[in-house]
Coordinates of C-alpha atoms and ligand atoms in Angstrom, one line a residue:
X1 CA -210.9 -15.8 61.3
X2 CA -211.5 -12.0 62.2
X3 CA -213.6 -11.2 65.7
X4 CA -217.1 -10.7 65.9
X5 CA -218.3 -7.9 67.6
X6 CA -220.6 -8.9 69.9
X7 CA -222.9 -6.8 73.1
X8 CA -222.7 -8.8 75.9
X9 CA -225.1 -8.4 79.2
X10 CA -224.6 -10.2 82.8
X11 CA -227.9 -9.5 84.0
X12 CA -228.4 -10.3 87.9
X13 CA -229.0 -13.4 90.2
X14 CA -226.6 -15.9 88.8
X15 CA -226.0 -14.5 86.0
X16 CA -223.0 -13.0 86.1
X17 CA -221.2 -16.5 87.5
X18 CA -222.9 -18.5 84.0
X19 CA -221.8 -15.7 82.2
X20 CA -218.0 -16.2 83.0
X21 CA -218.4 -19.1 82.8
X22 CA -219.8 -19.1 79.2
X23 CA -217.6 -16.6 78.2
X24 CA -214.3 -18.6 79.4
X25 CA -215.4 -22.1 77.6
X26 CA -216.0 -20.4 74.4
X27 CA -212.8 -18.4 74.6
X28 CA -210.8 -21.4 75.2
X29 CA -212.4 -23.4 72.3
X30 CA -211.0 -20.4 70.2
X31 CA -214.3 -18.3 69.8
X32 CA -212.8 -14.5 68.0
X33 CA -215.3 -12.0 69.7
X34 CA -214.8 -8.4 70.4
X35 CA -216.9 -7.8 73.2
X36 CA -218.8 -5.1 74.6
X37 CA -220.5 -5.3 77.8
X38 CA -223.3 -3.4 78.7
X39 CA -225.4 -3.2 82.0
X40 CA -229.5 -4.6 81.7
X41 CA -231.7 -5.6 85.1
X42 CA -232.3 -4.7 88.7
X43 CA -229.7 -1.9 89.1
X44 CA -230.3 -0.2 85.7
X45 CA -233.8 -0.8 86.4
X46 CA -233.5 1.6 89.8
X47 CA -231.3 4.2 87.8
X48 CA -235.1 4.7 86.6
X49 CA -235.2 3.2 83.2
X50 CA -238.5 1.6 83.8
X51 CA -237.4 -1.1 80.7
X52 CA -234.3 -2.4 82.2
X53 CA -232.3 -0.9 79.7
X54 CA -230.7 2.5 79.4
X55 CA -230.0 4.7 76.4
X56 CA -226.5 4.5 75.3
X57 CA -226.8 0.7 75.4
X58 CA -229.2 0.2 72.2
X59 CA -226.3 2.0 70.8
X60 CA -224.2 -0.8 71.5
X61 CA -226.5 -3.9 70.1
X62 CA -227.5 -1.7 66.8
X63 CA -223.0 -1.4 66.3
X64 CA -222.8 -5.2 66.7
X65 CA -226.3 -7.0 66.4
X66 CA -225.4 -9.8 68.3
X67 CA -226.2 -9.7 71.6
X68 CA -225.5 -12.6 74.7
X69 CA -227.5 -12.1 77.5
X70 CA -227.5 -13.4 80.9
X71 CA -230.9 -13.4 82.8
X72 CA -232.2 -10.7 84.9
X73 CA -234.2 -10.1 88.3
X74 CA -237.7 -8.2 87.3
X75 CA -238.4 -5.9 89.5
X76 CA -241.9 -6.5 91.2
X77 CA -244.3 -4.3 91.5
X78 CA -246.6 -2.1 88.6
X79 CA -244.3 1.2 86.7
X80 CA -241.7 -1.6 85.3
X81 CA -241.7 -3.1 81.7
X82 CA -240.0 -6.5 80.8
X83 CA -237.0 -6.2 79.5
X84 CA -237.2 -9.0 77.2
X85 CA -240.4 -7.8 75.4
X86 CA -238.6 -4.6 74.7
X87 CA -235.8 -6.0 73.6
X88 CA -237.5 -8.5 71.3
X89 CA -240.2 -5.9 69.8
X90 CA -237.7 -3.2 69.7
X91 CA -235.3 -4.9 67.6
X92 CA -237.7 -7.0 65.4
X93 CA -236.7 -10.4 67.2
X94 CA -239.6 -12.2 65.7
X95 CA -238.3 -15.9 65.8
X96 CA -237.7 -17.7 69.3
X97 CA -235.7 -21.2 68.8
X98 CA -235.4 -23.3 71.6
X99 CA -234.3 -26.5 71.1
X100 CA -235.2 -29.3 74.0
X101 CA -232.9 -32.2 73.9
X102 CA -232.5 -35.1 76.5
X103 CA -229.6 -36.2 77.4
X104 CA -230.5 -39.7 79.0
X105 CA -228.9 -41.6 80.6
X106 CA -226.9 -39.1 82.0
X107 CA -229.4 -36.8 83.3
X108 CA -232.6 -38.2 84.3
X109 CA -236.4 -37.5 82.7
X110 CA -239.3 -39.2 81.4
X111 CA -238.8 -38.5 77.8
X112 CA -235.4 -40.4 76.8
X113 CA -235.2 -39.7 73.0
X114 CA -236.6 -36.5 72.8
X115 CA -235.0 -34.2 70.4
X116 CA -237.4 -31.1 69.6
X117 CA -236.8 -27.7 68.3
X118 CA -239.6 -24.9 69.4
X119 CA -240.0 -21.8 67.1
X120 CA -242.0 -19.2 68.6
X121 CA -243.7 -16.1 67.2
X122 CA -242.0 -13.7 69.6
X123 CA -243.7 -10.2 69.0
X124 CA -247.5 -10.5 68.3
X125 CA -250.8 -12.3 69.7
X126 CA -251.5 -11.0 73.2
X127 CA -247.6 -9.7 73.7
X128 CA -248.6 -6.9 72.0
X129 CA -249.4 -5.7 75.3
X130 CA -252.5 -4.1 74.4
X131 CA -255.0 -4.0 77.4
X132 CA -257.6 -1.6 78.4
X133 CA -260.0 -1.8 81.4
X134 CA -263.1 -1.3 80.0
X135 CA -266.4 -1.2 82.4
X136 CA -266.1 -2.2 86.3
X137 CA -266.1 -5.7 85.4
X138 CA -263.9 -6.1 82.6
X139 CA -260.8 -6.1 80.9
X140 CA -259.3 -7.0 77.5
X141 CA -256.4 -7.7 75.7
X142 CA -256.3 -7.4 72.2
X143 CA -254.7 -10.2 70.6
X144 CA -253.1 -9.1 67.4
X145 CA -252.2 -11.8 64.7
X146 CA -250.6 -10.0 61.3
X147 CA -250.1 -11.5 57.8
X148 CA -247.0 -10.4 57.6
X149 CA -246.1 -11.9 61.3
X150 CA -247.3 -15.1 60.3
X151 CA -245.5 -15.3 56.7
X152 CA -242.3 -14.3 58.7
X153 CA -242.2 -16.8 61.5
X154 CA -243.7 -19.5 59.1
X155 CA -241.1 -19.2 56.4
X156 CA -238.4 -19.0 58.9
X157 CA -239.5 -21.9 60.5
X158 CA -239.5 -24.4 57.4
X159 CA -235.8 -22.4 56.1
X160 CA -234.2 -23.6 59.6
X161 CA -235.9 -27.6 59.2
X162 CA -234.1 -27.0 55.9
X163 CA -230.8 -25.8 57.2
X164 CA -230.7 -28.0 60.6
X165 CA -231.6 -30.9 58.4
X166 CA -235.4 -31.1 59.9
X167 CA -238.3 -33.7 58.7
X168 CA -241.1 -32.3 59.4
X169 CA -242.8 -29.2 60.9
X170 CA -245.7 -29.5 63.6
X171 CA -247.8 -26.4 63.9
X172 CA -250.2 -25.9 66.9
X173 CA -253.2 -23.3 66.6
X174 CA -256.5 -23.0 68.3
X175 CA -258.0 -22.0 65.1
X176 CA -261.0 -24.0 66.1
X177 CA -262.5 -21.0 68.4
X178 CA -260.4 -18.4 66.5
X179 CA -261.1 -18.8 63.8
X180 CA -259.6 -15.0 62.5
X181 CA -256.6 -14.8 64.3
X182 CA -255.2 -18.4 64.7
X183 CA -257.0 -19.3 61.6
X184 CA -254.9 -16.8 59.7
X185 CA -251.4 -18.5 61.2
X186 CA -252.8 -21.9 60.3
X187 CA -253.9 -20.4 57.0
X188 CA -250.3 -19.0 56.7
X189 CA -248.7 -21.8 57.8
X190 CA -250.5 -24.0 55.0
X191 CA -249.6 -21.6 52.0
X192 CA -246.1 -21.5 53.0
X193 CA -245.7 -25.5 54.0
X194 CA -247.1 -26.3 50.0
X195 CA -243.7 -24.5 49.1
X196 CA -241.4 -26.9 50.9
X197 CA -243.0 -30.3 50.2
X198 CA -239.4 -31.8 51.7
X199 CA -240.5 -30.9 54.7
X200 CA -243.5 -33.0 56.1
X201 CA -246.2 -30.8 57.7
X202 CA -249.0 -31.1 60.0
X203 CA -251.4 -29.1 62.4
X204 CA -252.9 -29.8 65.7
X205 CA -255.3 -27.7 67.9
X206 CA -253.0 -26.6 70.6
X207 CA -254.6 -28.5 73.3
X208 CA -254.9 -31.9 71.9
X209 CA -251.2 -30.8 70.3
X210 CA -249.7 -30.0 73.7
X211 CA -251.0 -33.6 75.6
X212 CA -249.0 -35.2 72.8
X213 CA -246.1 -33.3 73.2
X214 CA -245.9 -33.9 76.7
X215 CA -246.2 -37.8 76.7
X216 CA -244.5 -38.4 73.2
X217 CA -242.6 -35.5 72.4
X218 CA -240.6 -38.5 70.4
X219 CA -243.2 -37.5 67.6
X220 CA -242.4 -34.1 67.0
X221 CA -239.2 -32.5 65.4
X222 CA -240.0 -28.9 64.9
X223 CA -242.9 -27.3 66.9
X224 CA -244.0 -23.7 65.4
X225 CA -246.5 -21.6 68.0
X226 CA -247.8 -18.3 68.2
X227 CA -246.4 -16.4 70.8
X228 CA -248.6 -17.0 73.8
X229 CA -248.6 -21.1 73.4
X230 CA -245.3 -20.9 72.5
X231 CA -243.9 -19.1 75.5
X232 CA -246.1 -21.4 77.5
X233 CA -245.0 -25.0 75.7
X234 CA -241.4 -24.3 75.0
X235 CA -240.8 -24.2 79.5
X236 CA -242.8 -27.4 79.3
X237 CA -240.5 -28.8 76.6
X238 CA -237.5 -27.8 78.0
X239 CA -238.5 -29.2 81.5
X240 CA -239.3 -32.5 80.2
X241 CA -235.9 -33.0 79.4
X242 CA -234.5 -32.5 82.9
X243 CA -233.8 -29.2 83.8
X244 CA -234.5 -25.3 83.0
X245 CA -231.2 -24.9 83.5
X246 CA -229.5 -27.0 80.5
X247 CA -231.7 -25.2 77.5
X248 CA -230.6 -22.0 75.5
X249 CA -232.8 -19.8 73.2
X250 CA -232.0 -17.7 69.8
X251 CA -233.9 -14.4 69.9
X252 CA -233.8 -13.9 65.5
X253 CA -234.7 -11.1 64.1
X254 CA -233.7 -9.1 60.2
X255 CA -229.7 -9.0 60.9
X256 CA -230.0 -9.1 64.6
X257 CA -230.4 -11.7 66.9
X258 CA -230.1 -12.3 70.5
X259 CA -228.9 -15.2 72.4
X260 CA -229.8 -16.8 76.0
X261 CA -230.7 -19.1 78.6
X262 CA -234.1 -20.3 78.7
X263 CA -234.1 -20.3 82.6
X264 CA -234.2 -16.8 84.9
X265 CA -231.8 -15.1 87.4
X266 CA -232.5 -17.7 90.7
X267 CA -231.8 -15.0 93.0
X268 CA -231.5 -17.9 95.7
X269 CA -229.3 -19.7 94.5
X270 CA -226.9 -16.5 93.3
X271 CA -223.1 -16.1 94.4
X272 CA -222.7 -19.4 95.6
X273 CA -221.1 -21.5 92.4
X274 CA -223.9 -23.4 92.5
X275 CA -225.9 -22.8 89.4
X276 CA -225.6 -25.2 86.1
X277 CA -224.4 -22.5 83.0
X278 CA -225.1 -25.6 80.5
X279 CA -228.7 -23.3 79.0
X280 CA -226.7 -19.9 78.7
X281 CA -223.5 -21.8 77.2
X282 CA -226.1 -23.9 74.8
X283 CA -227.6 -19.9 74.3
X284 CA -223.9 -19.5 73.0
X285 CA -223.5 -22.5 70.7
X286 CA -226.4 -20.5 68.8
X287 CA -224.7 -17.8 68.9
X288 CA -221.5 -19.1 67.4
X289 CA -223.4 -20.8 64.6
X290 CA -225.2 -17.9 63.7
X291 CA -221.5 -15.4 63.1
X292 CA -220.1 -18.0 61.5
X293 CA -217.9 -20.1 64.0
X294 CA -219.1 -23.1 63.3
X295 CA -216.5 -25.1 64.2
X296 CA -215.9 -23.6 67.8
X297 CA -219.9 -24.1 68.1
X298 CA -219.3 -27.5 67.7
X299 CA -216.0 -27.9 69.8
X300 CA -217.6 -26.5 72.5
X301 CA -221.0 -28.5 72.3
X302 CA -219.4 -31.7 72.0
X303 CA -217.1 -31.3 75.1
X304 CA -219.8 -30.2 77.1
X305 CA -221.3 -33.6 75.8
X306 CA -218.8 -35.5 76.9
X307 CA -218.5 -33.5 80.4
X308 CA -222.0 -34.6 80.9
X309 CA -221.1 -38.4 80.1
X310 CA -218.2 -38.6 82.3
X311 CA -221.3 -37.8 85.4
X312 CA -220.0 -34.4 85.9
X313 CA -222.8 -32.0 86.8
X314 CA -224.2 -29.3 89.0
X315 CA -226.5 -29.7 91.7
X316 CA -230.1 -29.4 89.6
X317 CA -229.5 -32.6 87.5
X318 CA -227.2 -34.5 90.2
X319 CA -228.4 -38.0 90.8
X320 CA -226.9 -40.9 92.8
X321 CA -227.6 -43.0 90.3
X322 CA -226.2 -41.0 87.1
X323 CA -224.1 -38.8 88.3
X324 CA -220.0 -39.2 89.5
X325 CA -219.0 -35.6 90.9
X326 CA -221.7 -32.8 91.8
X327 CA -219.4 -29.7 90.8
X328 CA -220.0 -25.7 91.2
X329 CA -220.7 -23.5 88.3
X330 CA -216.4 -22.8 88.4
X331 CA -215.5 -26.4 87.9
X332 CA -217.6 -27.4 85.7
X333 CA -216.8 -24.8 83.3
X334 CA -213.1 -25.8 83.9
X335 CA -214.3 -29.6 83.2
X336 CA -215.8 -28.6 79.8
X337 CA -212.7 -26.6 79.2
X338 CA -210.5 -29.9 80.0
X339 CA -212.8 -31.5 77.2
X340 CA -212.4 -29.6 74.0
X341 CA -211.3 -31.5 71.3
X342 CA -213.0 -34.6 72.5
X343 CA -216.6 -36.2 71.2
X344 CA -219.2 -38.1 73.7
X345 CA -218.6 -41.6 73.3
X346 CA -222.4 -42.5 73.7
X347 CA -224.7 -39.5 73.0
X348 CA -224.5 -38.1 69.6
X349 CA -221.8 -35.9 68.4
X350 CA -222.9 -32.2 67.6
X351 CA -221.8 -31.4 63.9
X352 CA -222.4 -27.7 62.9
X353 CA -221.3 -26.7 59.5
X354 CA -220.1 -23.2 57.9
X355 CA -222.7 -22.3 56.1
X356 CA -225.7 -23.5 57.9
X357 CA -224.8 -20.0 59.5
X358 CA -228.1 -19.7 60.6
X359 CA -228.5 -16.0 59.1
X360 CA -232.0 -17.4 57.1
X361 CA -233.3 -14.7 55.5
X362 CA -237.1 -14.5 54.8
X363 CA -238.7 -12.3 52.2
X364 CA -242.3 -11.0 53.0
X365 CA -245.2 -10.8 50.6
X366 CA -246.4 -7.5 49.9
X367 CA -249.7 -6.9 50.6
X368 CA -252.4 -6.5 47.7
X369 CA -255.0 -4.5 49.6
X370 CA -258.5 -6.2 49.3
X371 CA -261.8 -4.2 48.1
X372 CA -263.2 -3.6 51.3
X373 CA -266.5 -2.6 52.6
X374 CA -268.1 -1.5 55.7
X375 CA -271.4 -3.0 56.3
X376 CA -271.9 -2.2 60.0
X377 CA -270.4 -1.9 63.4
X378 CA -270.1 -3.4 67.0
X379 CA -270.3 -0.5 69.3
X380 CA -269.7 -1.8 72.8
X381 CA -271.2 -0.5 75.9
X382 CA -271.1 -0.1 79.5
X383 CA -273.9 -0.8 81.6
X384 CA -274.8 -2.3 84.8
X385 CA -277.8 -2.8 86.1
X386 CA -280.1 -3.3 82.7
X387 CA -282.2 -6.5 81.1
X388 CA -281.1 -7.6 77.9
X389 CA -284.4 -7.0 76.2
X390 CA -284.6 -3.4 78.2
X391 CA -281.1 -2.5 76.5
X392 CA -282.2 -3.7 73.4
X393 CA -285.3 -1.4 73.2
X394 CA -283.0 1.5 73.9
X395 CA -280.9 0.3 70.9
X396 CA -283.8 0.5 68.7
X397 CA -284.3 3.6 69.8
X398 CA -281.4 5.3 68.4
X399 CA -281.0 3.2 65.1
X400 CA -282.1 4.8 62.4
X401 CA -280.2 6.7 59.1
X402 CA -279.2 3.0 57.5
X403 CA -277.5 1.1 60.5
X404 CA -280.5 -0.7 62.7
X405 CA -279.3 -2.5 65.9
X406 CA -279.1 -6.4 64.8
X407 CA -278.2 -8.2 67.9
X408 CA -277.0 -7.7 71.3
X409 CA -274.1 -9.7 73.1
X410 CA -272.4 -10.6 76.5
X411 CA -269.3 -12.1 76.7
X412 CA -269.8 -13.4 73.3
X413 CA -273.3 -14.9 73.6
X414 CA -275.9 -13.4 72.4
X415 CA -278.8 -12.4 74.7
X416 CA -280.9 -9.9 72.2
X417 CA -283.1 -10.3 70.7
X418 CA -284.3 -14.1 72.1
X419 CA -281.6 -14.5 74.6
X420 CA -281.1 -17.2 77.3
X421 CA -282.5 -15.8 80.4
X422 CA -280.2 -18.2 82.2
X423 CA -277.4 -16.5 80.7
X424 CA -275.1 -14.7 83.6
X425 CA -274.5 -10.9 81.8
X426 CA -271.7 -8.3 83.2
X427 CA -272.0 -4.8 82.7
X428 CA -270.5 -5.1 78.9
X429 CA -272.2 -5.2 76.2
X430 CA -271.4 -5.8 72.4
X431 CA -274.2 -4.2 70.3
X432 CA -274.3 -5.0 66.5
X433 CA -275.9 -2.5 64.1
X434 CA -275.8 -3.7 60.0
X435 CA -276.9 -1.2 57.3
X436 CA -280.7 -1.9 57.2
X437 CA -280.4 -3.1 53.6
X438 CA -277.9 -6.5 53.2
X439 CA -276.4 -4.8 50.1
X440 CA -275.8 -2.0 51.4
X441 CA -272.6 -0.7 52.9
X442 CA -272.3 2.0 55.2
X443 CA -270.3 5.3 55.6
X444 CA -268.3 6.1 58.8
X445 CA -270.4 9.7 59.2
X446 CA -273.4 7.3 59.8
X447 CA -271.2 5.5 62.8
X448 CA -270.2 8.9 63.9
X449 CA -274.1 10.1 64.0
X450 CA -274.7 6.9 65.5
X451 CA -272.4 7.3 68.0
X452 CA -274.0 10.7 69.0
X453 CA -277.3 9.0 69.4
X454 CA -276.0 7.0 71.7
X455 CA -274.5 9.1 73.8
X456 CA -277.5 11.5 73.7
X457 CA -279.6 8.4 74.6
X458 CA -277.1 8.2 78.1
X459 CA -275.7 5.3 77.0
X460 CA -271.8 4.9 77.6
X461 CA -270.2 3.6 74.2
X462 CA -266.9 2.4 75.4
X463 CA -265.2 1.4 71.7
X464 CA -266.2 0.3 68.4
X465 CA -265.1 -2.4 65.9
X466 CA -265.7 -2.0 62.3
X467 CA -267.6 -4.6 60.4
X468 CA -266.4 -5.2 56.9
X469 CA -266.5 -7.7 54.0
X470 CA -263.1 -8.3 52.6
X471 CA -263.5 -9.2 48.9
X472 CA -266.9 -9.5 49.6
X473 CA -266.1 -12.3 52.5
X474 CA -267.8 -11.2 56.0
X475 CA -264.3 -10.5 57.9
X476 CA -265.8 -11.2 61.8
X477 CA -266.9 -13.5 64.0
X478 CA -270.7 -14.3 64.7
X479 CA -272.1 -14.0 68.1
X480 CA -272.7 -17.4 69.8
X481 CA -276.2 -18.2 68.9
X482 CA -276.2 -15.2 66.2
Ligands
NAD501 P1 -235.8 -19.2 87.5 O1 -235.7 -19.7 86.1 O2 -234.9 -18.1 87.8 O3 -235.8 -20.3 88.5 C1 -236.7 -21.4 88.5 C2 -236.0 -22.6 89.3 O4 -235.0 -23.2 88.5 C3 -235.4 -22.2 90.6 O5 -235.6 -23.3 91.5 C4 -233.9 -22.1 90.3 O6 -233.1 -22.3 91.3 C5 -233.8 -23.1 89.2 N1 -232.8 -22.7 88.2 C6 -232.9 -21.9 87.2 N2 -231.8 -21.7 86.4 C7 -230.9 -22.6 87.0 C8 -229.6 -22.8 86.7 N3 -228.9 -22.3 85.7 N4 -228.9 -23.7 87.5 C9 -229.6 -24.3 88.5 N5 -230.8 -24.1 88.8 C10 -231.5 -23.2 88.1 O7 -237.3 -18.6 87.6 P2 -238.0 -17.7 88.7 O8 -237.5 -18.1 90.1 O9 -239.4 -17.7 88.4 O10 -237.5 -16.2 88.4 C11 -236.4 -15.5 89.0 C12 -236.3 -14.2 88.4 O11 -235.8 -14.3 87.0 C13 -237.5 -13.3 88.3 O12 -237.2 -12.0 88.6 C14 -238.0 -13.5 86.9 O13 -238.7 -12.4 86.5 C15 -236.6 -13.5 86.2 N6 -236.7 -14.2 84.8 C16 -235.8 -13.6 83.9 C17 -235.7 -14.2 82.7 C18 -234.8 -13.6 81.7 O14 -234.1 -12.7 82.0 N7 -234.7 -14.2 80.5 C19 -236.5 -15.4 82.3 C20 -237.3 -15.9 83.3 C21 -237.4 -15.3 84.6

């Protein structure tokens, strides 16, 4: 077996001590890796790379393309960027897989038998980090759901039920208020299921999805999310089977991937042996499965099995009643060691094989572009201090040359024309003009002249949004009460 070159990262807090710690169980269990170590977190961070990250270092993961990170101490305070987001949209890691086992009765929790696998979107919806300040009184995020994106996480999510030998997929949307952007991953997520029909698949609205999760996670085997409930759900999965600290994630991307704890850096709890490096060791098992070490993966997953049996553990999932010996980060690294080559006796044996190599590669639809149309626009507008039906006469005002104002909203509600007066209005509104005729489209040098009307009227247009039929289909939402 030749060595892997992998980048490998301390990071800050505790880090360093689970990192050892990984780094000697997996070597003893006969892991080949060339390593490379590079410096992320707080001290790079105050070199002034505001990502956490300097230079030379992307240098380092683009040679090897794995990478093994420990966790790092964000800096507080407004100038710095996470780390993780850069590395993840940086590199194209667009599947996060955390899976959230129990081990019971050895370490204690609700939820006994569960045994789920979370796949995350990991660079789209609100991550894209897309936020403008827009009048005194409000702010938006764009939350930005692609075809592609969806395809890529979908796909990859029913390949690995295939290759970890997975029943069934659960997706969880909120497709029921959007209807666009998490309608398109449910949408997604149907056209790809009807191409594994192996694999059972079902949906839930998030909400409804997520109160089932937490009080029968026993139901679910792989849970796929966009990126915000994902990020969200995959801490409350991993909680619910005992601690943060025992649960590792795969960062995957096309021929890269990166490999961690679930947990962060516990500055409190740093340099004192004290903190459990079972979730940066399981990060580690991933990783050894994914370059083709199989066999070490499971060596080293089925000791640590067994060192959890015998009641050996760190302080966060101690108990009186399950426990034996309450051991530092040190010695239980050297207890895991002391098991390789043995299996648990009660809890299931890991079994990886070569081959399930979890290198899944997923091939992306090319677009067909649709005919598209523009039939109108939202121009949205900053204004305190103004009636609904007082803004809506200006708006009549300044239609005119095909586009005629339509409707005016707040917050999504529409108050013009016949709005609620008990509706509560800020000072931003979304103002609809549609060419006058329903037929009709419209060209962008009438939005433009629009747009000069407007701001020759002294109103304050703030940004536009497009309104176009795709294939003919309106492609936006209505206003509440439109
Ligand atoms: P945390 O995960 O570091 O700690 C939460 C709690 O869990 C603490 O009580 C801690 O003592 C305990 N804990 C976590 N890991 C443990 C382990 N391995 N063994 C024993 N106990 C463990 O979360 P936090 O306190 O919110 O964040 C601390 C720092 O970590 C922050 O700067 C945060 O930004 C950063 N962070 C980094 C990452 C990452 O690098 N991937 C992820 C999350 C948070």
């Amino acid at each position: 077996m030749s060595s892997i070159p992998i980048t490998v990262a301390h990071g800050d807090g505790i880090g360093p001590e689970i990192m050892d710690a990984t780094l000697q169980i997996i070597q003893e269990a006969g892991a080949k890796l060339d390593i490379e170590t590079i410096d992320i977190g707080e001290k790079v961070y105050e070199q002034g790379h505001t990502s956490g990250i300097a230079p030379e270092s992307w240098d380092s993961l683009r040679r090897t393309k794995i990478f093994l990170k420990a966790p790092i101490t964000t800096p507080q305070g407004g100038g710095y960027k996470s780390l993780n987001v850069t590395i993840r949209k940086s590199l194209g890691l667009f599947a996060n897989v955390r899976p959230c086992v129990s081990y019971s009765p050895y370490v204690d929790t609700k939820h006994p038998t569960m045994n789920l696998v979370v796949i995350r979107e990991n660079e789209e919806d609100t991550y894209a980090g897309i936020e403008h300040q827009q009048t005194d009184e409000v702010a938006q995020c764009l939350k930005l759901i692609t075809r592609p994106g969806c395809e890529r996480i979908c796909r990859y999510a029913f390949e690995y039920a295939l290759a970890h030998e997975r029943k069934k997929i659960t997706c969880f949307t909120k497709d029921n208020i959007m209807k666009l952007t998490d309608g398109l991953f449910h949408k997604v997520f149907d056209e790809i299921a009807a191409e594994y029909p192996q694999i059972e698949s079902e949906h839930w609205i998030v909400d409804i999805g997520a109160a089932k999760m937490a009080t029968s996670p026993e139901d679910f085997d792989v849970v796929l999310m966009p990126n915000l409930y994902g990020d969200i759900l995959s801490d409350v999965a991993a909680q619910m089977t005992g601690s943060v600290g025992m649960a590792g994630s795969a960062n995957i991307g096309q021929g890269i991937a990166m490999f961690e704890a679930i947990h962060g850096s516990a500055p409190r709890r740093a340099g004192q042996n004290l903190a459990n490096p079972s979730g940066l060791l399981h990060g580690a098992i991933m990783m050894l499965v994914h370059i083709g070490q199989p066999e070490v993966a499971q060596a080293v997953h089925n000791a640590w099995l067994k060192t959890i049996e015998d009641g050996i553990h760190t302080y966060d999932v101690y108990s009186e009643q399950h426990s034996q010996q309450k051991v530092g980060t040190k010695e239980f690294a050297q207890a895991v060691v002391k098991r390789l080559g043995q299996n648990p006796s009660n809890l299931p044996a890991a079994s990886y094989r070569t081959g399930e190599a979890a290198q899944l590669s997923v091939e992306i639809t090319p677009t067909v572009p649709a005919k598209k149309d523009l039939v109108g626009v939202d121009v949205f507008i900053h204004r305190h201090g103004i009636s609904p039906d007082d803004l809506g006469a200006q708006l009549q005002a300044v239609s005119g040359d095909g586009l005629a104002i339509k409707m005016v909203t707040n917050r999504g509600v529409k108050v013009w024309p016949e709005g609620f007066p008990e509706t509560f209005c800020t000072d931003h509104w979304r103002c609809r003009f549609k060419a006058t005729t329903e037929s009709q489209t419209v060209k962008h040098e009438q939005i433009v002249s629009l747009l000069s009307r407007i701001a020759a009227s002294g109103l304050d247009f703030i940004k536009t949004e497009n309104l176009c039929h795709f294939d003919g289909k309106p492609s936006y939402s209505l206003g509440q009460g439109e």
